[in-house]
Short mmCIF file of C-alpha atoms in Angstrom, two decimals:
data_model
loop_
_atom_site.label_atom_id
_atom_site.label_comp_id
_atom_site.label_asym_id
_atom_site.label_seq_id
_atom_site.Cartn_x
_atom_site.Cartn_y
_atom_site.Cartn_z
CA MET A 826 83.91 6.84 5.90
CA ARG A 827 83.20 7.82 2.83
CA PHE A 828 80.66 10.16 1.71
CA ASN A 829 77.84 9.15 -0.77
CA TYR A 830 76.80 11.38 -3.14
CA LEU A 831 73.95 9.77 -4.44
CA TYR A 832 72.58 9.54 -0.15
CA LYS A 833 71.21 13.03 -0.67
CA HIS A 834 69.35 12.91 -4.00
CA LEU A 835 68.31 9.19 -2.40
CA ASN A 836 66.92 11.09 0.12
CA ARG A 837 64.95 13.69 -1.32
CA GLY A 838 63.51 11.02 -3.61
CA ARG A 839 62.11 9.04 -0.43
CA SER A 840 60.71 11.94 0.51
CA GLY A 841 59.11 13.15 -2.06
CA LEU A 842 57.69 9.65 -2.66
CA PHE A 843 56.14 9.65 0.39
CA PHE A 844 55.18 13.03 0.11
CA LEU A 845 53.19 12.39 -3.15
CA PHE A 846 51.74 8.67 -1.34
CA PHE A 847 50.22 11.02 1.34
CA VAL A 848 48.87 13.62 -1.06
CA PHE A 849 47.39 10.71 -2.91
CA ILE A 850 45.88 9.10 0.21
CA PHE A 851 44.20 12.14 1.15
CA LEU A 852 42.95 12.86 -2.31
CA PHE A 853 41.56 9.65 -1.89
CA SER A 854 39.71 10.23 0.74
CA ILE A 855 38.19 13.85 0.19
CA LYS A 856 37.29 11.97 -2.82
CA GLY A 857 35.06 9.60 -1.32
CA TYR A 858 33.00 12.54 0.39
CA GLY A 859 32.60 14.21 -2.90
CA GLU A 860 32.85 11.31 -5.53
CA GLY A 861 31.52 8.77 -3.15
CA ALA A 862 31.17 4.90 -4.07
CA ASP A 863 28.62 4.04 -1.24
CA LEU A 864 26.11 6.78 -1.47
CA PHE A 865 23.80 4.67 -2.77
CA SER A 866 24.02 0.30 -3.76
CA ALA A 867 23.11 -0.38 -6.99
CA GLN A 868 20.17 -3.42 -7.40
CA SER A 869 18.63 -4.47 -10.99
CA LEU A 870 15.51 -6.21 -11.78
CA THR A 871 14.61 -8.80 -14.68
CA VAL A 872 11.44 -8.29 -16.52
CA ASP A 873 10.62 -9.45 -20.44
CA GLY A 874 9.59 -7.00 -22.88
CA LYS A 875 8.71 -3.39 -22.98
CA LYS A 876 8.12 -1.51 -19.87
CA LEU A 877 5.10 0.31 -19.48
CA SER A 878 5.11 1.37 -16.01
CA VAL A 879 7.07 1.52 -12.83
CA ASN A 880 5.09 1.93 -9.49
CA PRO A 881 6.47 1.47 -6.10
CA ALA A 882 3.63 0.87 -3.55
CA ASP A 883 3.17 -0.71 0.29
CA LEU A 884 1.43 -3.31 -1.12
CA ASP A 885 1.06 -5.20 2.48
CA GLY A 886 1.03 -2.14 4.61
CA ARG A 887 4.70 -3.44 6.40
CA GLY A 888 6.10 -0.24 5.75
CA SER A 889 9.05 -1.27 2.90
CA LEU A 890 7.42 -1.38 -0.80
CA GLU A 891 7.01 -3.21 -3.58
CA ILE A 892 7.56 -2.96 -6.88
CA VAL A 893 5.04 -3.67 -9.71
CA VAL A 894 6.16 -3.27 -13.24
CA VAL A 895 3.71 -3.33 -15.94
CA SER A 896 5.49 -5.04 -19.26
CA LYS A 897 3.76 -5.93 -22.69
CA THR A 898 5.73 -8.83 -24.79
CA GLY A 899 4.67 -9.50 -28.50
CA VAL A 900 4.07 -7.10 -31.57
CA TYR A 901 0.78 -5.76 -32.75
CA PRO A 902 -1.55 -7.29 -33.08
CA LYS A 903 -0.23 -10.05 -30.54
CA GLU A 904 0.95 -8.08 -28.13
CA LYS A 905 0.09 -9.56 -23.84
CA ARG A 906 0.31 -7.36 -21.03
CA TRP A 907 1.88 -8.06 -17.89
CA ILE A 908 2.06 -7.14 -14.14
CA SER A 909 4.98 -8.05 -12.11
CA ILE A 910 5.92 -8.22 -8.51
CA PHE A 911 8.87 -7.62 -6.53
CA SER A 912 9.76 -7.70 -2.83
CA ALA A 913 12.23 -6.30 -0.39
CA ASP A 914 13.72 -8.47 2.28
CA ALA A 915 14.70 -7.43 5.96
CA SER A 916 17.33 -5.87 4.42
CA ALA A 917 15.73 -4.48 1.34
CA GLN A 918 16.96 -6.24 -1.32
CA TYR A 919 14.49 -6.77 -3.47
CA SER A 920 14.87 -10.37 -5.68
CA LYS A 921 16.29 -9.81 -9.03
CA THR A 922 13.31 -12.19 -10.44
CA ALA A 923 9.42 -11.28 -9.58
CA ARG A 924 8.03 -13.13 -6.96
CA GLN A 925 4.39 -13.37 -9.35
CA ARG A 926 3.75 -12.32 -12.61
CA TRP A 927 0.29 -12.92 -14.39
CA GLU A 928 -1.39 -11.01 -18.08
CA ILE A 929 -3.67 -8.30 -17.12
CA GLU A 930 -7.41 -8.93 -18.36
CA GLN A 931 -7.55 -7.55 -21.75
CA ALA A 932 -10.12 -4.88 -21.21
CA ALA A 933 -7.69 -3.18 -18.66
CA THR A 934 -7.26 0.55 -19.87
CA ILE A 935 -6.05 2.49 -16.96
CA LEU A 936 -4.27 1.13 -13.50
CA ASP A 937 -3.38 2.17 -10.26
CA VAL A 938 -3.00 1.09 -7.02
CA GLY A 939 -5.01 1.64 -3.94
CA ASP A 940 -7.08 -0.12 -0.74
CA VAL A 941 -9.96 -0.33 -2.51
CA ALA A 942 -11.62 -3.21 -1.61
CA PRO A 943 -11.72 -5.64 1.62
CA SER A 944 -9.18 -7.86 0.84
CA PRO A 945 -5.82 -7.44 3.04
CA GLY A 946 -3.11 -4.32 2.45
CA LYS A 947 -3.62 -2.67 -1.50
CA GLU A 948 -5.05 -4.05 -4.59
CA ILE A 949 -4.23 -3.96 -7.74
CA PHE A 950 -7.06 -2.03 -9.78
CA TYR A 951 -7.96 -0.61 -13.00
CA LEU A 952 -10.36 1.27 -15.33
CA THR A 953 -11.90 -0.73 -18.12
CA GLY A 954 -15.06 0.61 -20.73
CA HIS A 955 -17.14 -0.22 -18.42
CA GLY A 956 -16.60 0.40 -14.90
CA ILE A 957 -13.40 -0.17 -12.75
CA SER A 958 -12.00 -4.11 -11.77
CA TYR A 959 -9.38 -5.24 -9.49
CA TYR A 960 -6.65 -8.09 -8.12
CA PRO A 961 -7.91 -9.29 -4.52
CA GLN A 962 -4.62 -9.57 -2.24
CA GLU A 963 -4.87 -12.87 -1.01
CA GLU A 964 -3.67 -13.51 3.23
CA ASN A 965 -0.21 -14.78 1.96
CA GLY A 966 0.65 -11.85 0.17
CA ASN A 967 0.31 -12.82 -3.31
CA PHE A 968 -2.69 -11.42 -5.79
CA SER A 969 -5.37 -13.81 -7.45
CA THR A 970 -4.80 -13.29 -10.79
CA THR A 971 -8.72 -13.47 -11.37
CA PRO A 972 -10.10 -9.73 -11.14
CA ASN A 973 -13.56 -8.76 -9.67
CA ASN A 974 -15.85 -6.40 -10.54
CA LEU A 975 -15.51 -3.01 -7.96
CA LEU A 976 -17.76 -0.19 -10.24
CA SER A 977 -20.52 -0.84 -12.88
CA PHE A 978 -20.83 2.53 -15.24
CA PRO A 979 -19.18 3.47 -18.41
CA THR A 980 -16.18 5.56 -18.41
CA ILE A 981 -13.98 7.39 -21.21
CA THR A 982 -11.92 4.18 -22.01
CA VAL A 983 -14.44 3.14 -24.31
CA PHE A 984 -11.65 0.87 -25.93
CA PRO A 985 -8.39 -0.60 -24.40
CA ALA A 986 -4.84 0.07 -25.87
CA ALA A 987 -3.65 -3.15 -26.89
CA GLY A 988 0.07 -2.25 -26.16
CA SER A 989 -0.12 0.99 -23.03
CA LEU A 990 -1.74 0.58 -19.50
CA PRO A 991 -0.34 3.89 -18.47
CA ARG A 992 -1.08 4.91 -14.65
CA GLY A 993 -3.81 7.16 -13.56
CA ARG A 994 -4.75 9.05 -10.22
CA LEU A 995 -7.94 7.30 -10.18
CA ILE A 996 -7.62 7.23 -5.82
CA ALA A 997 -6.78 9.95 -4.01
CA ASP A 998 -7.70 12.70 -1.32
CA TRP A 999 -9.65 15.00 -4.05
CA LYS A 1000 -11.38 17.00 -1.27
CA ARG A 1001 -8.19 17.43 1.44
CA ASN A 1002 -10.41 16.33 3.83
CA GLY A 1003 -8.19 12.80 4.74
CA ARG A 1004 -10.69 10.62 3.17
CA ASN A 1005 -9.65 8.73 -0.48
CA MET A 1006 -12.25 9.02 -3.12
CA LEU A 1007 -11.98 7.04 -6.27
CA LEU A 1008 -12.53 8.80 -9.53
CA LEU A 1009 -14.28 7.51 -12.82
CA PRO A 1010 -14.18 10.06 -15.91
CA GLN A 1011 -16.28 10.00 -18.26
CA PHE A 1012 -16.98 11.30 -21.74
CA ASP A 1013 -19.14 14.61 -20.00
CA SER A 1014 -18.01 13.96 -16.36
CA LEU A 1015 -15.62 13.56 -13.65
CA VAL A 1016 -17.50 11.01 -11.83
CA PHE A 1017 -16.30 10.77 -7.43
CA PHE A 1018 -16.61 7.71 -5.75
CA ASP A 1019 -16.75 7.73 -1.66
CA ARG A 1020 -16.61 4.10 0.24
CA ARG A 1021 -19.35 4.41 2.96
CA GLY A 1022 -19.18 0.97 5.34
CA SER A 1023 -20.78 -1.66 4.79
CA ASP A 1024 -22.70 -0.17 1.69
CA GLY A 1025 -19.24 0.07 0.17
CA TRP A 1026 -18.12 3.16 -2.52
CA GLN A 1027 -21.13 5.22 -3.51
CA LYS A 1028 -21.03 8.35 -6.06
CA VAL A 1029 -21.52 11.60 -4.50
CA ASP A 1030 -20.41 13.70 -6.58
CA ARG A 1031 -20.61 14.46 -10.74
CA VAL A 1032 -18.96 17.14 -11.96
CA LEU A 1033 -20.13 18.13 -15.84
CA VAL A 1034 -16.73 18.91 -18.73
CA VAL A 1035 -16.22 18.69 -21.68
CA PRO A 1036 -13.78 17.21 -23.12
CA ARG A 1037 -11.39 18.34 -25.80
CA THR A 1038 -11.84 16.46 -29.12
CA PHE A 1039 -9.41 16.04 -32.01
CA LEU A 1040 -10.45 14.38 -35.48
CA PHE A 1041 -8.26 13.43 -38.10
CA SER A 1042 -9.24 11.75 -41.71
CA ASP A 1043 -6.83 10.30 -44.54
CA GLN A 1044 -9.07 12.99 -47.07
CA VAL A 1045 -6.31 15.37 -46.85
CA ASN A 1046 -5.32 16.11 -50.43
CA ASP A 1047 -1.20 16.62 -48.96
CA GLY A 1048 -0.12 13.98 -50.80
CA ALA A 1049 1.06 11.72 -47.54
CA PHE A 1050 -0.47 8.46 -47.38
CA ARG A 1051 -2.31 6.91 -43.78
CA ASP A 1052 -3.28 4.18 -42.28
CA PHE A 1053 -6.87 5.20 -41.20
CA SER A 1054 -9.69 6.51 -42.44
CA LEU A 1055 -10.69 8.20 -38.93
CA HIS A 1056 -8.82 9.11 -36.05
CA THR A 1057 -10.34 10.42 -32.93
CA GLU A 1058 -9.06 11.78 -29.62
CA PHE A 1059 -10.34 12.82 -26.55
CA ARG A 1060 -8.57 14.86 -24.03
CA LEU A 1061 -9.69 15.42 -20.64
CA PRO A 1062 -8.22 19.13 -18.35
CA LYS A 1063 -5.72 18.20 -15.53
CA ILE A 1064 -7.02 17.81 -12.83
CA PHE A 1065 -5.72 20.44 -9.57
CA VAL A 1066 -7.42 20.37 -5.89
CA GLU A 1067 -6.38 24.37 -4.01
CA ASP A 1068 -8.33 26.70 -2.46
CA PHE A 1069 -9.92 29.12 -5.53
CA ASN A 1070 -11.73 31.48 -2.97
CA GLY A 1071 -9.91 31.48 0.30
CA ASP A 1072 -12.77 29.60 2.47
CA GLY A 1073 -10.75 27.14 4.12
CA PHE A 1074 -12.47 24.30 1.63
CA SER A 1075 -10.36 22.62 -1.04
CA ASP A 1076 -12.11 23.06 -4.88
CA LEU A 1077 -11.37 21.28 -8.17
CA LEU A 1078 -9.84 23.11 -10.92
CA LEU A 1079 -9.52 21.57 -14.33
CA THR A 1080 -7.18 23.35 -16.78
CA GLU A 1081 -7.06 23.19 -20.54
CA GLN A 1082 -4.31 25.80 -22.63
CA GLU A 1083 -4.34 28.89 -20.78
CA SER A 1084 -8.06 28.34 -19.16
CA VAL A 1085 -9.40 27.35 -15.65
CA THR A 1086 -12.64 26.21 -15.25
CA VAL A 1087 -13.59 25.74 -11.45
CA TYR A 1088 -15.83 23.67 -9.35
CA LEU A 1089 -16.39 25.21 -5.78
CA HIS A 1090 -16.25 23.04 -3.24
CA GLN A 1091 -20.11 23.98 -1.79
CA SER A 1092 -21.16 24.11 2.11
CA ASP A 1093 -22.87 21.01 1.44
CA GLY A 1094 -19.45 19.29 0.82
CA HIS A 1095 -20.24 18.74 -2.60
CA PHE A 1096 -18.09 20.16 -5.81
CA ALA A 1097 -20.46 22.06 -7.97
CA THR A 1098 -21.80 19.62 -10.42
CA LYS A 1099 -21.41 23.17 -13.18
CA PRO A 1100 -18.48 25.20 -13.45
CA SER A 1101 -18.39 28.26 -11.03
CA ALA A 1102 -16.22 30.16 -12.85
CA THR A 1103 -14.05 29.85 -16.28
CA ILE A 1104 -11.25 31.96 -16.67
CA VAL A 1105 -9.60 32.97 -19.64
CA PHE A 1106 -6.06 34.15 -19.35
CA PRO A 1107 -5.37 36.87 -22.19
CA VAL A 1108 -1.84 35.24 -23.09
CA ARG A 1109 -2.26 34.35 -26.66
CA PRO A 1110 0.05 36.07 -29.17
CA SER A 1111 -2.36 37.48 -31.71
CA GLY A 1112 -2.10 39.04 -35.02
CA LYS A 1113 1.56 37.98 -36.77
CA ASP A 1114 2.15 35.68 -33.95
CA ALA A 1115 -1.08 33.84 -34.05
CA ASP A 1116 0.50 31.52 -36.31
CA THR A 1117 4.07 30.76 -34.33
CA SER A 1118 4.11 27.46 -32.21
CA LEU A 1119 2.45 27.15 -28.48
CA SER A 1120 2.86 25.47 -26.04
CA PHE A 1121 0.72 26.39 -22.61
CA LEU A 1122 0.93 25.02 -19.30
CA LEU A 1123 -1.81 26.40 -16.03
CA THR A 1124 -0.40 25.83 -12.81
CA PRO A 1125 -2.86 26.45 -10.09
CA VAL A 1126 -0.94 27.46 -6.54
CA ASP A 1127 -1.24 29.42 -3.60
CA VAL A 1128 2.28 31.26 -3.99
CA ASN A 1129 1.71 34.48 -1.77
CA GLY A 1130 0.34 32.40 1.03
CA ASP A 1131 -2.80 34.27 1.14
CA ASN A 1132 -4.82 31.48 0.75
CA PHE A 1133 -6.43 31.52 -2.46
CA ALA A 1134 -5.06 30.03 -5.53
CA ASP A 1135 -3.01 31.90 -7.54
CA MET A 1136 -1.97 30.96 -11.59
CA ILE A 1137 1.55 30.24 -12.82
CA LEU A 1138 1.09 30.86 -16.26
CA THR A 1139 4.39 29.05 -18.91
CA LEU A 1140 4.54 29.57 -22.16
CA THR A 1141 6.38 28.62 -25.41
CA LYS A 1142 6.44 30.06 -28.09
CA GLY A 1143 8.04 30.67 -31.23
CA THR A 1144 10.43 33.77 -31.89
CA GLY A 1145 9.63 33.89 -35.29
CA LYS A 1146 13.46 32.84 -36.10
CA PHE A 1147 14.38 29.86 -37.28
CA LEU A 1148 13.70 27.18 -34.37
CA GLU A 1149 13.88 30.17 -32.05
CA ARG A 1150 12.04 29.41 -28.83
CA LYS A 1151 11.41 31.70 -25.83
CA ILE A 1152 9.66 31.07 -22.29
CA LYS A 1153 7.35 33.85 -20.87
CA ILE A 1154 6.19 32.81 -17.28
CA PHE A 1155 3.21 34.96 -15.96
CA ILE A 1156 2.25 35.14 -12.52
CA PHE A 1157 -1.51 36.37 -11.72
CA TRP A 1158 -2.34 37.38 -8.13
CA ASN A 1159 -5.87 36.14 -7.05
CA GLN A 1160 -7.26 39.13 -6.05
CA GLN A 1161 -9.73 37.56 -3.95
CA LYS A 1162 -12.70 39.21 -5.87
CA PRO A 1163 -15.89 36.74 -6.87
CA ASP A 1164 -16.53 38.69 -9.40
CA TYR A 1165 -12.92 39.16 -11.29
CA PRO A 1166 -10.95 37.01 -9.88
CA PHE A 1167 -7.98 38.04 -11.93
CA ALA A 1168 -6.09 41.33 -13.24
CA SER A 1169 -6.85 41.70 -17.36
CA GLN A 1170 -2.64 41.40 -17.35
CA PRO A 1171 -0.27 39.18 -15.19
CA ASP A 1172 1.11 40.54 -11.66
CA GLN A 1173 4.70 39.83 -13.54
CA THR A 1174 6.21 38.21 -16.23
CA ILE A 1175 9.62 35.99 -16.48
CA THR A 1176 11.13 35.81 -19.89
CA VAL A 1177 13.92 33.82 -21.20
CA ASP A 1178 15.24 32.03 -23.95
CA GLY A 1179 14.65 28.10 -25.22
CA ILE A 1180 12.25 25.33 -23.74
CA THR A 1181 10.96 24.12 -20.42
CA PRO A 1182 9.25 20.93 -18.91
CA GLY A 1183 7.17 23.17 -16.67
CA VAL A 1184 7.85 25.44 -13.75
CA LYS A 1185 7.50 24.18 -9.88
CA ILE A 1186 6.35 25.74 -6.85
CA GLU A 1187 8.58 25.30 -3.88
CA ASP A 1188 9.54 26.87 -0.52
CA VAL A 1189 13.67 26.43 -1.41
CA ASN A 1190 15.00 28.72 1.23
CA GLY A 1191 13.05 28.06 4.08
CA ASP A 1192 11.32 31.33 4.45
CA GLY A 1193 7.67 30.33 3.92
CA ARG A 1194 7.49 32.04 0.98
CA ALA A 1195 6.86 30.11 -2.19
CA ASP A 1196 10.09 30.34 -4.90
CA LEU A 1197 10.04 29.31 -8.21
CA LEU A 1198 12.02 26.58 -10.21
CA PHE A 1199 12.76 25.28 -14.05
CA SER A 1200 14.90 23.82 -15.88
CA SER A 1201 15.37 24.79 -19.82
CA ILE A 1202 16.88 24.19 -22.90
CA ARG A 1203 18.35 26.81 -25.29
CA VAL A 1204 16.84 26.28 -28.64
CA GLY A 1205 17.94 27.24 -32.23
CA PHE A 1206 19.02 26.94 -35.46
CA TRP A 1207 22.93 27.39 -34.69
CA ASN A 1208 22.33 25.67 -30.91
CA ILE A 1209 20.52 22.81 -32.65
CA VAL A 1210 23.57 22.15 -35.09
CA LYS A 1211 26.14 22.63 -31.51
CA ASN A 1212 24.36 19.85 -29.88
CA LEU A 1213 24.81 17.37 -32.71
CA ILE A 1214 27.94 18.12 -33.87
CA SER A 1215 29.22 17.61 -29.93
CA LYS A 1216 26.29 15.12 -29.25
CA ARG A 1217 26.27 17.67 -25.91
CA VAL A 1218 23.06 20.02 -24.83
CA ASN A 1219 23.49 22.30 -21.79
CA LEU A 1220 20.61 22.27 -19.24
CA GLY A 1221 20.17 25.54 -17.12
CA THR A 1222 18.03 25.18 -13.85
CA SER A 1223 17.57 28.47 -12.15
CA ILE A 1224 15.40 29.36 -8.97
CA TYR A 1225 13.90 32.76 -8.67
CA LEU A 1226 13.25 33.31 -4.49
CA LEU A 1227 10.21 35.55 -3.89
CA ARG A 1228 11.02 38.52 -2.43
CA SER A 1229 8.36 40.01 0.80
CA ASP A 1230 6.84 42.80 -1.84
CA ASN A 1231 5.65 39.22 -3.43
CA GLN A 1232 7.87 39.56 -6.80
CA TYR A 1233 10.33 37.10 -7.96
CA PRO A 1234 13.87 39.09 -8.99
CA THR A 1235 14.43 39.61 -12.67
CA LYS A 1236 17.46 37.45 -12.79
CA PRO A 1237 17.55 34.12 -10.70
CA ASP A 1238 19.14 33.75 -7.53
CA PHE A 1239 20.57 30.47 -8.09
CA HIS A 1240 21.78 28.83 -11.87
CA LEU A 1241 23.43 25.86 -12.68
CA LYS A 1242 24.66 24.44 -15.87
CA THR A 1243 24.25 21.14 -16.61
CA SER A 1244 25.79 19.35 -19.42
CA TYR A 1245 24.28 15.97 -20.68
CA GLN A 1246 24.82 13.82 -23.08
CA LEU A 1247 22.53 13.64 -26.44
CA ASP A 1248 21.30 9.50 -27.47
CA LEU A 1249 20.49 9.74 -31.01
CA THR A 1250 19.78 6.28 -31.58
CA HIS A 1251 15.89 6.35 -31.87
CA GLY A 1252 15.53 10.08 -32.06
CA ILE A 1253 16.90 13.14 -29.72
CA ARG A 1254 17.20 12.48 -26.32
CA PHE A 1255 19.58 12.59 -22.87
CA HIS A 1256 20.65 10.01 -20.90
CA GLY A 1257 19.00 11.38 -17.73
CA THR A 1258 16.40 13.54 -16.24
CA TRP A 1259 15.67 16.90 -15.90
CA PRO A 1260 17.17 18.95 -12.64
CA THR A 1261 14.57 18.46 -9.38
CA LEU A 1262 14.12 18.68 -6.21
CA GLY A 1263 12.04 16.15 -5.58
CA GLY A 1264 13.74 13.98 -2.50
CA ASP A 1265 15.23 14.39 0.63
CA PHE A 1266 18.01 12.08 0.29
CA THR A 1267 20.03 13.42 3.69
CA GLY A 1268 17.10 12.46 5.94
CA ASP A 1269 16.43 16.41 7.50
CA GLY A 1270 13.50 16.82 6.09
CA HIS A 1271 14.50 19.33 3.46
CA LYS A 1272 14.44 18.43 -0.51
CA ASP A 1273 17.69 18.43 -1.98
CA LEU A 1274 18.46 18.85 -6.01
CA LEU A 1275 18.95 15.96 -7.85
CA ILE A 1276 21.15 16.29 -11.08
CA ALA A 1277 21.06 12.80 -12.55
CA ARG A 1278 23.03 12.48 -16.23
CA ASP A 1279 25.48 9.76 -18.17
CA LYS A 1280 25.99 7.46 -15.54
CA LYS A 1281 26.26 9.98 -12.41
CA ILE A 1282 24.46 10.93 -9.79
CA ALA A 1283 24.65 14.54 -8.31
CA ILE A 1284 23.10 15.56 -5.13
CA TYR A 1285 22.90 19.12 -3.76
CA PRO A 1286 21.98 19.18 0.16
CA LYS A 1287 20.00 21.61 1.47
CA ASN A 1288 22.00 23.77 3.12
CA GLN A 1289 20.49 25.71 6.62
CA GLU A 1290 23.38 28.26 7.15
CA GLY A 1291 23.34 30.05 4.57
CA ASP A 1292 23.38 30.18 0.68
CA LEU A 1293 20.97 27.34 -1.01
CA PHE A 1294 22.53 24.88 -1.45
CA SER A 1295 26.11 23.18 -0.27
CA LYS A 1296 28.43 21.42 -2.19
CA PRO A 1297 27.55 18.36 -4.31
CA LEU A 1298 27.78 14.42 -3.41
CA THR A 1299 28.62 12.56 -6.35
CA GLN A 1300 29.02 9.00 -7.51
CA SER A 1301 29.61 7.80 -10.84
CA GLU A 1302 28.83 4.50 -13.03
CA VAL A 1303 25.04 4.53 -11.92
CA PHE A 1304 22.39 3.70 -14.31
CA THR A 1305 20.64 6.44 -15.44
CA SER A 1306 17.18 7.12 -17.48
CA PRO A 1307 14.57 10.05 -18.31
CA PHE A 1308 12.38 7.70 -16.59
CA LEU A 1309 12.55 7.65 -12.86
CA ASN A 1310 10.96 7.32 -9.30
CA ILE A 1311 12.26 9.17 -6.27
CA VAL A 1312 10.67 7.32 -3.25
CA ASP A 1313 12.03 5.89 0.46
CA LEU A 1314 11.63 2.05 -0.74
CA ASN A 1315 12.64 1.08 3.00
CA GLY A 1316 11.37 2.75 5.31
CA ASP A 1317 14.60 5.02 6.58
CA GLY A 1318 13.57 8.60 5.98
CA ARG A 1319 15.61 8.89 2.96
CA ASP A 1320 15.26 8.84 -0.45
CA ASP A 1321 15.93 6.47 -3.30
CA LEU A 1322 16.05 5.96 -6.82
CA LEU A 1323 14.44 3.81 -9.29
CA PHE A 1324 15.13 4.41 -12.52
CA TYR A 1325 13.98 2.41 -15.81
CA GLU A 1326 13.88 2.00 -19.70
CA LYS A 1327 10.91 1.07 -21.39
CA LYS A 1328 12.78 -0.18 -24.47
CA ARG A 1329 11.66 -3.77 -24.73
CA ALA A 1330 15.93 -4.90 -23.97
CA GLY A 1331 15.59 -1.89 -20.87
CA LYS A 1332 16.99 -1.93 -17.41
CA ILE A 1333 15.03 -1.86 -14.27
CA SER A 1334 17.56 0.26 -11.58
CA ILE A 1335 17.20 0.56 -7.72
CA LEU A 1336 19.97 2.95 -6.44
CA LEU A 1337 19.12 2.64 -2.50
CA ASN A 1338 20.28 5.06 -0.01
CA THR A 1339 23.25 3.70 1.93
CA GLY A 1340 22.71 6.35 4.26
CA GLU A 1341 26.61 6.66 5.17
CA TRP A 1342 27.05 9.60 3.09
CA LYS A 1343 25.37 11.29 6.08
CA ASP A 1344 28.73 12.03 7.24
CA LYS A 1345 30.39 13.14 3.77
CA PHE A 1346 27.85 15.93 4.30
CA SER A 1347 29.39 16.73 7.64
CA LEU A 1348 32.69 17.51 6.17
CA GLU A 1349 31.42 19.01 2.85
CA LYS A 1350 29.49 22.09 4.88
CA LYS A 1351 31.06 24.46 2.93
CA SER A 1352 28.35 26.47 0.81
CA MET A 1353 28.19 26.32 -2.90
CA PRO A 1354 28.16 29.74 -4.89
CA THR A 1355 24.14 30.46 -5.64
CA ASP A 1356 24.73 31.40 -9.17
CA PRO A 1357 28.01 28.48 -10.08
CA LYS A 1358 29.72 28.35 -12.88
#
């Protein structure tokens, strides 16, 4: 028997190949859990023209949601606005083209969807300069393209904007009593209507307001040319419904800049017609800082669980250095004193470098306390230069957990830094949305952290066993954009994603939660650190 000296090396080679093969199979299987191609199944919708809004709604009451797309075609002054309706079949597959499409009445100014008329299901209705009209739904599920008049009252939207039709919150449970009411905004008031059986919608509340007015003229000696002689804008305050005085009834709170105006829910069931209180929080810079760039956002919310609405005031201001900004979050606790509900100074202040779209108050860790969540971008001359050169920007997501002494920590309990690609085609924006704790994707009843950017979805499931979130589950090569709806489209208890672009050739993409990743989540139970690098 002759010895083959290559035999030993061939055996080693085969062993190495088999080893690499099994490693590859193992990594491939693991990749299916961390980087899964089946977290969401993608569908696309086709709509001509520029997308003005994309609105999921259960129009027929059967559980699965239709998608109402508002779009426009043509260019000024020959623009036309359209409604397109998309439906899903029993397997939650949406038709690529609309089942129905029609041109919107020219007088329409603000659109909403809700049950406002005796016709089957929900109606698509809209504000005009003289009231509210609607498109009724017929027995076969299609809509009549001839509008019906619902209410005849003058509104603040005197003239329609030919190229716009935003969705507004016109129907809601404004008193938190389980009954939807209609809101009709006027120049000097907010008028609420309640449905009274066969009598239809009846006016039940009128709250007096003063809109903020902006006036611009072409008679400005700055050398610039303007295509108008007079420009006017009217802006109504942001509307919140919270229990301000702890009496168990929801009150109406209107916020504007650093002030809140309160209309108490009275014993007769009506909101106060005139303001019950107006509070201006003394946080506006003065002296040499008075002329710095300022942005306010006031959020009324019961933070400490005492049934009194507290105030979270977010101020973004210039620091005096070129293009540099700083975020200051002021927390004012409701002192439960009718004459002096808030102290003259904030009970706590959190300061962070950068800019933010706003803060969210949410019980993140399930202890019943209201935690603080926000994302931010550091700005400044050198940061902006670096971002423009690299075409990327870092977003920081921070969570501050409320402690038992009703104080937030000085540093976040959770901080995650994510890099986004910048799109410089039309201005400066990034390919995705701000991180959000807005959806339950695993179906466990808890909201998960979503980061959608650069054709990639990352879901950080809520962890019930220790740290805030488990390791992320991801999916690449999906369409992402700044405009997003998070909603359970097919009623399976798990939220889906609906992305869209507003530009004329923009996409509308449905990412339907497959549910298969629940098994992946059980295998990915390892916790991620609360401050990942």
